Amino acid sequence: MSSAPDNDPLDDAATDAAPPHRRARRKEARPGELVDAALALFVEKGFAATRVEEVAARAGVSKGTLFLYFPSKEELFKAVVRETIAGRFTEWNEELDRFDGSNAELVRYCMHSWWERIGMTAASGITKLVMSEAGMFPEIAAFYQQEVVGPGYNLLRRVLQRGMDSGEFRPLQLEYAVYSLIAPMIFLLMWKHSMAPCCPASQQIDPVSFIDSQVSLLLGGMLASG
């Protein structure tokens, strides 16, 4: 699965000849550009079809420069996931700790916030990529499970547990109730990156209205009866 780091000898020679301080400055300046380029190409073409040479070219550097920061395409993919999705779980958990509204409001906030910070961005295409290519690349699927699915599951479980502890939500089977929140989000991502570009305007889904509808349906099943 790994892309062999077939560095260009001329690029290597130029790198070796450069003073250490110059290499350090370049290394600090380039990773963000490479991650942005990789994200765009992974979403456009998928993991298998994206070549590291294309990523380097889009970022405006040589392939050898790319390998200074990311020794393989898998490591580049991991950097994309950490930078665009996984790295946000700290702030999301902190927001949950500070949230002082009702649990119904928290569920609505979580789903809308997720759409604004992930769904509306290029990172929304990563979920479709992983689901489409997991069979061919189990390593990236396992990484995504560890860095995104697991933390996301735990965060939403905390949200539902908060509602149960306060008495606002009825007793729920948490290990499965969490997926009731996740499923609409996955549908929306898959729709956006598959059928949406092909559908006529009359059949398009408005994401915000869809989320509002799903939240209302979910809360109707979770709220404790008066």
mmCIF file of C-alpha atoms in Angstrom:
data_model
loop_
_atom_site.group_PDB
_atom_site.id
_atom_site.type_symbol
_atom_site.label_atom_id
_atom_site.label_comp_id
_atom_site.label_asym_id
_atom_site.label_seq_id
_atom_site.Cartn_x
_atom_site.Cartn_y
_atom_site.Cartn_z
ATOM 1 C CA MET A 1 0.000 0.000 0.000
ATOM 2 C CA SER A 2 2.867 2.363 0.666
ATOM 3 C CA SER A 3 4.126 4.695 -2.006
ATOM 4 C CA ALA A 4 7.864 4.123 -2.308
ATOM 5 C CA PRO A 5 9.757 7.339 -1.687
ATOM 6 C CA ASP A 6 11.489 7.291 -5.060
ATOM 7 C CA ASN A 7 13.232 10.572 -4.506
ATOM 8 C CA ASP A 8 14.686 12.420 -7.464
ATOM 9 C CA PRO A 9 18.515 12.154 -7.155
ATOM 10 C CA LEU A 10 18.916 15.710 -8.408
ATOM 11 C CA ASP A 11 16.502 16.946 -5.770
ATOM 12 C CA ASP A 12 18.317 14.926 -3.115
ATOM 13 C CA ALA A 13 21.633 16.330 -4.209
ATOM 14 C CA ALA A 14 20.305 19.855 -4.078
ATOM 15 C CA THR A 15 18.870 19.233 -0.636
ATOM 16 C CA ASP A 16 22.135 17.759 0.637
ATOM 17 C CA ALA A 17 24.023 20.765 -0.692
ATOM 18 C CA ALA A 18 21.716 23.256 1.022
ATOM 19 C CA PRO A 19 22.808 24.592 4.405
ATOM 20 C CA PRO A 20 20.991 23.054 7.376
ATOM 21 C CA HIS A 21 19.346 26.338 8.322
ATOM 22 C CA ARG A 22 17.881 26.680 4.827
ATOM 23 C CA ARG A 23 16.424 23.156 4.951
ATOM 24 C CA ALA A 24 14.891 23.947 8.338
ATOM 25 C CA ARG A 25 13.163 27.064 7.033
ATOM 26 C CA ARG A 26 11.754 25.174 4.054
ATOM 27 C CA LYS A 27 10.545 22.360 6.269
ATOM 28 C CA GLU A 28 8.642 24.793 8.457
ATOM 29 C CA ALA A 29 7.080 26.554 5.478
ATOM 30 C CA ARG A 30 5.930 23.605 3.360
ATOM 31 C CA PRO A 31 3.867 21.046 5.325
ATOM 32 C CA GLY A 32 0.688 23.121 5.408
ATOM 33 C CA GLU A 33 0.810 23.662 1.655
ATOM 34 C CA LEU A 34 1.327 19.949 1.085
ATOM 35 C CA VAL A 35 -1.543 18.988 3.389
ATOM 36 C CA ASP A 36 -3.876 21.390 1.581
ATOM 37 C CA ALA A 37 -2.847 20.021 -1.804
ATOM 38 C CA ALA A 38 -3.175 16.428 -0.628
ATOM 39 C CA LEU A 39 -6.640 17.038 0.817
ATOM 40 C CA ALA A 40 -7.870 18.506 -2.463
ATOM 41 C CA LEU A 41 -6.486 15.618 -4.520
ATOM 42 C CA PHE A 42 -7.614 12.875 -2.142
ATOM 43 C CA VAL A 43 -11.159 14.235 -2.286
ATOM 44 C CA GLU A 44 -11.078 14.686 -6.065
ATOM 45 C CA LYS A 45 -9.462 11.372 -7.012
ATOM 46 C CA GLY A 46 -9.458 9.085 -3.980
ATOM 47 C CA PHE A 47 -6.495 7.640 -2.113
ATOM 48 C CA ALA A 48 -5.449 4.973 -4.624
ATOM 49 C CA ALA A 49 -5.528 7.237 -7.659
ATOM 50 C CA THR A 50 -3.670 10.143 -6.073
ATOM 51 C CA ARG A 51 0.065 10.155 -6.795
ATOM 52 C CA VAL A 52 2.554 11.927 -4.577
ATOM 53 C CA GLU A 53 4.003 13.629 -7.644
ATOM 54 C CA GLU A 54 0.627 15.308 -8.194
ATOM 55 C CA VAL A 55 0.476 16.485 -4.609
ATOM 56 C CA ALA A 56 3.965 17.959 -4.837
ATOM 57 C CA ALA A 57 3.184 19.658 -8.132
ATOM 58 C CA ARG A 58 -0.024 21.198 -6.809
ATOM 59 C CA ALA A 59 1.848 22.493 -3.764
ATOM 60 C CA GLY A 60 4.581 23.899 -6.006
ATOM 61 C CA VAL A 61 7.433 21.748 -4.683
ATOM 62 C CA SER A 62 9.410 18.760 -5.899
ATOM 63 C CA LYS A 63 8.597 15.177 -4.968
ATOM 64 C CA GLY A 64 11.834 15.022 -3.036
ATOM 65 C CA THR A 65 10.749 17.989 -0.959
ATOM 66 C CA LEU A 66 7.453 16.255 -0.153
ATOM 67 C CA PHE A 67 9.348 13.226 1.143
ATOM 68 C CA LEU A 68 11.315 15.454 3.506
ATOM 69 C CA TYR A 69 8.118 15.840 5.503
ATOM 70 C CA PHE A 70 6.026 12.775 4.691
ATOM 71 C CA PRO A 71 7.892 9.497 4.023
ATOM 72 C CA SER A 72 4.882 7.845 2.340
ATOM 73 C CA LYS A 73 1.466 8.584 0.943
ATOM 74 C CA GLU A 74 -0.062 6.952 4.025
ATOM 75 C CA GLU A 75 1.747 9.397 6.312
ATOM 76 C CA LEU A 76 0.550 12.265 4.150
ATOM 77 C CA PHE A 77 -3.025 11.002 4.459
ATOM 78 C CA LYS A 78 -2.660 10.735 8.246
ATOM 79 C CA ALA A 79 -1.448 14.321 8.374
ATOM 80 C CA VAL A 80 -4.481 15.439 6.379
ATOM 81 C CA VAL A 81 -6.876 13.666 8.768
ATOM 82 C CA ARG A 82 -5.133 14.990 11.879
ATOM 83 C CA GLU A 83 -5.008 18.532 10.550
ATOM 84 C CA THR A 84 -8.592 18.765 9.289
ATOM 85 C CA ILE A 85 -10.656 16.505 11.584
ATOM 86 C CA ALA A 86 -8.918 14.600 14.378
ATOM 87 C CA GLY A 87 -7.176 17.667 15.750
ATOM 88 C CA ARG A 88 -10.528 19.275 16.533
ATOM 89 C CA PHE A 89 -11.667 16.809 19.187
ATOM 90 C CA THR A 90 -9.846 18.622 21.977
ATOM 91 C CA GLU A 91 -11.725 21.852 21.303
ATOM 92 C CA TRP A 92 -15.023 19.988 20.857
ATOM 93 C CA ASN A 93 -14.673 18.240 24.200
ATOM 94 C CA GLU A 94 -13.782 21.540 25.846
ATOM 95 C CA GLU A 95 -16.891 23.121 24.339
ATOM 96 C CA LEU A 96 -18.994 20.288 25.745
ATOM 97 C CA ASP A 97 -17.521 20.926 29.212
ATOM 98 C CA ARG A 98 -18.440 24.617 28.984
ATOM 99 C CA PHE A 99 -21.885 24.258 27.418
ATOM 100 C CA ASP A 100 -24.579 25.560 29.769
ATOM 101 C CA GLY A 101 -27.723 25.115 27.679
ATOM 102 C CA SER A 102 -30.198 22.250 27.665
ATOM 103 C CA ASN A 103 -29.245 18.850 26.329
ATOM 104 C CA ALA A 104 -31.650 19.235 23.429
ATOM 105 C CA GLU A 105 -29.858 22.469 22.546
ATOM 106 C CA LEU A 106 -26.526 20.679 22.857
ATOM 107 C CA VAL A 107 -27.552 17.964 20.388
ATOM 108 C CA ARG A 108 -28.669 20.611 17.911
ATOM 109 C CA TYR A 109 -25.462 22.597 18.469
ATOM 110 C CA CYS A 110 -23.258 19.541 17.930
ATOM 111 C CA MET A 111 -24.840 18.597 14.626
ATOM 112 C CA HIS A 112 -24.867 22.121 13.231
ATOM 113 C CA SER A 113 -21.340 22.793 14.463
ATOM 114 C CA TRP A 114 -20.103 19.625 12.828
ATOM 115 C CA TRP A 115 -21.621 20.676 9.512
ATOM 116 C CA GLU A 116 -20.130 24.172 9.711
ATOM 117 C CA ARG A 117 -16.623 22.992 10.641
ATOM 118 C CA ILE A 118 -16.377 19.754 8.645
ATOM 119 C CA GLY A 119 -19.355 19.233 6.361
ATOM 120 C CA MET A 120 -18.997 22.567 4.573
ATOM 121 C CA THR A 121 -15.254 22.127 4.060
ATOM 122 C CA ALA A 122 -13.144 19.967 1.768
ATOM 123 C CA ALA A 123 -12.546 17.623 4.712
ATOM 124 C CA SER A 124 -16.110 16.370 4.294
ATOM 125 C CA GLY A 125 -14.865 14.185 1.438
ATOM 126 C CA ILE A 126 -12.538 12.168 3.657
ATOM 127 C CA THR A 127 -15.352 10.028 5.083
ATOM 128 C CA LYS A 128 -16.486 8.938 1.617
ATOM 129 C CA LEU A 129 -12.879 8.185 0.661
ATOM 130 C CA VAL A 130 -12.364 5.943 3.695
ATOM 131 C CA MET A 131 -15.653 4.119 3.251
ATOM 132 C CA SER A 132 -15.002 3.577 -0.455
ATOM 133 C CA GLU A 133 -11.416 2.379 -0.135
ATOM 134 C CA ALA A 134 -11.317 0.667 3.264
ATOM 135 C CA GLY A 135 -11.230 -2.787 1.685
ATOM 136 C CA MET A 136 -8.173 -1.946 -0.405
ATOM 137 C CA PHE A 137 -6.383 0.020 2.305
ATOM 138 C CA PRO A 138 -7.285 -1.414 5.720
ATOM 139 C CA GLU A 139 -4.436 0.501 7.331
ATOM 140 C CA ILE A 140 -5.951 3.906 6.537
ATOM 141 C CA ALA A 141 -9.371 2.646 7.607
ATOM 142 C CA ALA A 142 -7.945 1.493 10.946
ATOM 143 C CA PHE A 143 -6.234 4.849 11.382
ATOM 144 C CA TYR A 144 -9.465 6.718 10.641
ATOM 145 C CA GLN A 145 -11.323 4.508 13.098
ATOM 146 C CA GLN A 146 -8.779 5.285 15.812
ATOM 147 C CA GLU A 147 -8.402 9.010 15.173
ATOM 148 C CA VAL A 148 -11.904 10.052 14.085
ATOM 149 C CA VAL A 149 -14.621 7.429 14.534
ATOM 150 C CA GLY A 150 -13.622 6.413 18.063
ATOM 151 C CA PRO A 151 -13.224 9.952 19.457
ATOM 152 C CA GLY A 152 -16.397 11.065 17.682
ATOM 153 C CA TYR A 153 -18.334 8.160 19.153
ATOM 154 C CA ASN A 154 -17.038 8.940 22.641
ATOM 155 C CA LEU A 155 -17.916 12.619 22.317
ATOM 156 C CA LEU A 156 -21.492 11.913 21.264
ATOM 157 C CA ARG A 157 -21.838 9.313 23.983
ATOM 158 C CA ARG A 158 -20.917 12.014 26.494
ATOM 159 C CA VAL A 159 -23.627 14.239 25.021
ATOM 160 C CA LEU A 160 -26.304 11.567 25.409
ATOM 161 C CA GLN A 161 -25.084 10.552 28.862
ATOM 162 C CA ARG A 162 -25.329 14.199 29.940
ATOM 163 C CA GLY A 163 -28.958 14.224 28.877
ATOM 164 C CA MET A 164 -29.736 10.991 30.705
ATOM 165 C CA ASP A 165 -27.962 12.107 33.879
ATOM 166 C CA SER A 166 -30.015 15.304 33.985
ATOM 167 C CA GLY A 167 -33.280 13.441 33.416
ATOM 168 C CA GLU A 168 -33.928 15.365 30.199
ATOM 169 C CA PHE A 169 -33.444 12.236 28.064
ATOM 170 C CA ARG A 170 -35.133 8.944 28.757
ATOM 171 C CA PRO A 171 -32.871 5.902 29.409
ATOM 172 C CA LEU A 172 -31.115 5.034 26.153
ATOM 173 C CA GLN A 173 -29.099 2.077 24.946
ATOM 174 C CA LEU A 174 -26.070 4.277 24.494
ATOM 175 C CA GLU A 175 -23.897 1.921 22.462
ATOM 176 C CA TYR A 176 -26.488 2.093 19.680
ATOM 177 C CA ALA A 177 -28.169 5.444 20.332
ATOM 178 C CA VAL A 178 -24.929 7.205 19.401
ATOM 179 C CA TYR A 179 -25.253 5.894 15.855
ATOM 180 C CA SER A 180 -28.637 7.594 15.561
ATOM 181 C CA LEU A 181 -26.710 10.882 15.649
ATOM 182 C CA ILE A 182 -23.904 9.685 13.406
ATOM 183 C CA ALA A 183 -26.019 8.127 10.647
ATOM 184 C CA PRO A 184 -27.636 11.346 9.328
ATOM 185 C CA MET A 185 -24.247 13.021 9.170
ATOM 186 C CA ILE A 186 -22.738 10.183 7.157
ATOM 187 C CA PHE A 187 -25.716 10.223 4.811
ATOM 188 C CA LEU A 188 -25.266 13.944 4.260
ATOM 189 C CA LEU A 189 -21.557 13.527 3.471
ATOM 190 C CA MET A 190 -22.141 10.628 1.100
ATOM 191 C CA TRP A 191 -24.912 12.561 -0.627
ATOM 192 C CA LYS A 192 -22.759 15.663 -1.009
ATOM 193 C CA HIS A 193 -19.886 13.742 -2.594
ATOM 194 C CA SER A 194 -21.867 11.323 -4.744
ATOM 195 C CA MET A 195 -25.436 12.109 -5.849
ATOM 196 C CA ALA A 196 -25.689 15.843 -5.154
ATOM 197 C CA PRO A 197 -23.645 16.933 -8.209
ATOM 198 C CA CYS A 198 -25.903 14.819 -10.441
ATOM 199 C CA CYS A 199 -29.319 15.780 -9.084
ATOM 200 C CA PRO A 200 -31.578 18.489 -10.505
ATOM 201 C CA ALA A 201 -32.193 21.524 -8.361
ATOM 202 C CA SER A 202 -35.667 20.289 -7.411
ATOM 203 C CA GLN A 203 -34.159 17.206 -5.745
ATOM 204 C CA GLN A 204 -31.282 18.849 -3.914
ATOM 205 C CA ILE A 205 -31.029 18.588 -0.122
ATOM 206 C CA ASP A 206 -30.496 21.718 1.916
ATOM 207 C CA PRO A 207 -28.018 20.561 4.607
ATOM 208 C CA VAL A 208 -29.183 22.921 7.343
ATOM 209 C CA SER A 209 -32.853 22.061 6.836
ATOM 210 C CA PHE A 210 -31.952 18.362 6.727
ATOM 211 C CA ILE A 211 -30.078 18.608 10.027
ATOM 212 C CA ASP A 212 -32.950 20.514 11.662
ATOM 213 C CA SER A 213 -35.379 17.822 10.532
ATOM 214 C CA GLN A 214 -33.166 15.018 11.820
ATOM 215 C CA VAL A 215 -32.627 16.720 15.170
ATOM 216 C CA SER A 216 -36.369 17.145 15.644
ATOM 217 C CA LEU A 217 -37.002 13.488 14.857
ATOM 218 C CA LEU A 218 -34.184 12.299 17.124
ATOM 219 C CA LEU A 219 -35.187 14.473 20.043
ATOM 220 C CA GLY A 220 -38.755 13.256 19.713
ATOM 221 C CA GLY A 221 -37.481 9.784 20.490
ATOM 222 C CA MET A 222 -34.996 10.765 23.205
ATOM 223 C CA LEU A 223 -36.760 13.307 25.390
ATOM 224 C CA ALA A 224 -38.296 11.981 28.558
ATOM 225 C CA SER A 225 -42.081 12.244 28.680
ATOM 226 C CA GLY A 226 -43.409 14.956 30.930
#
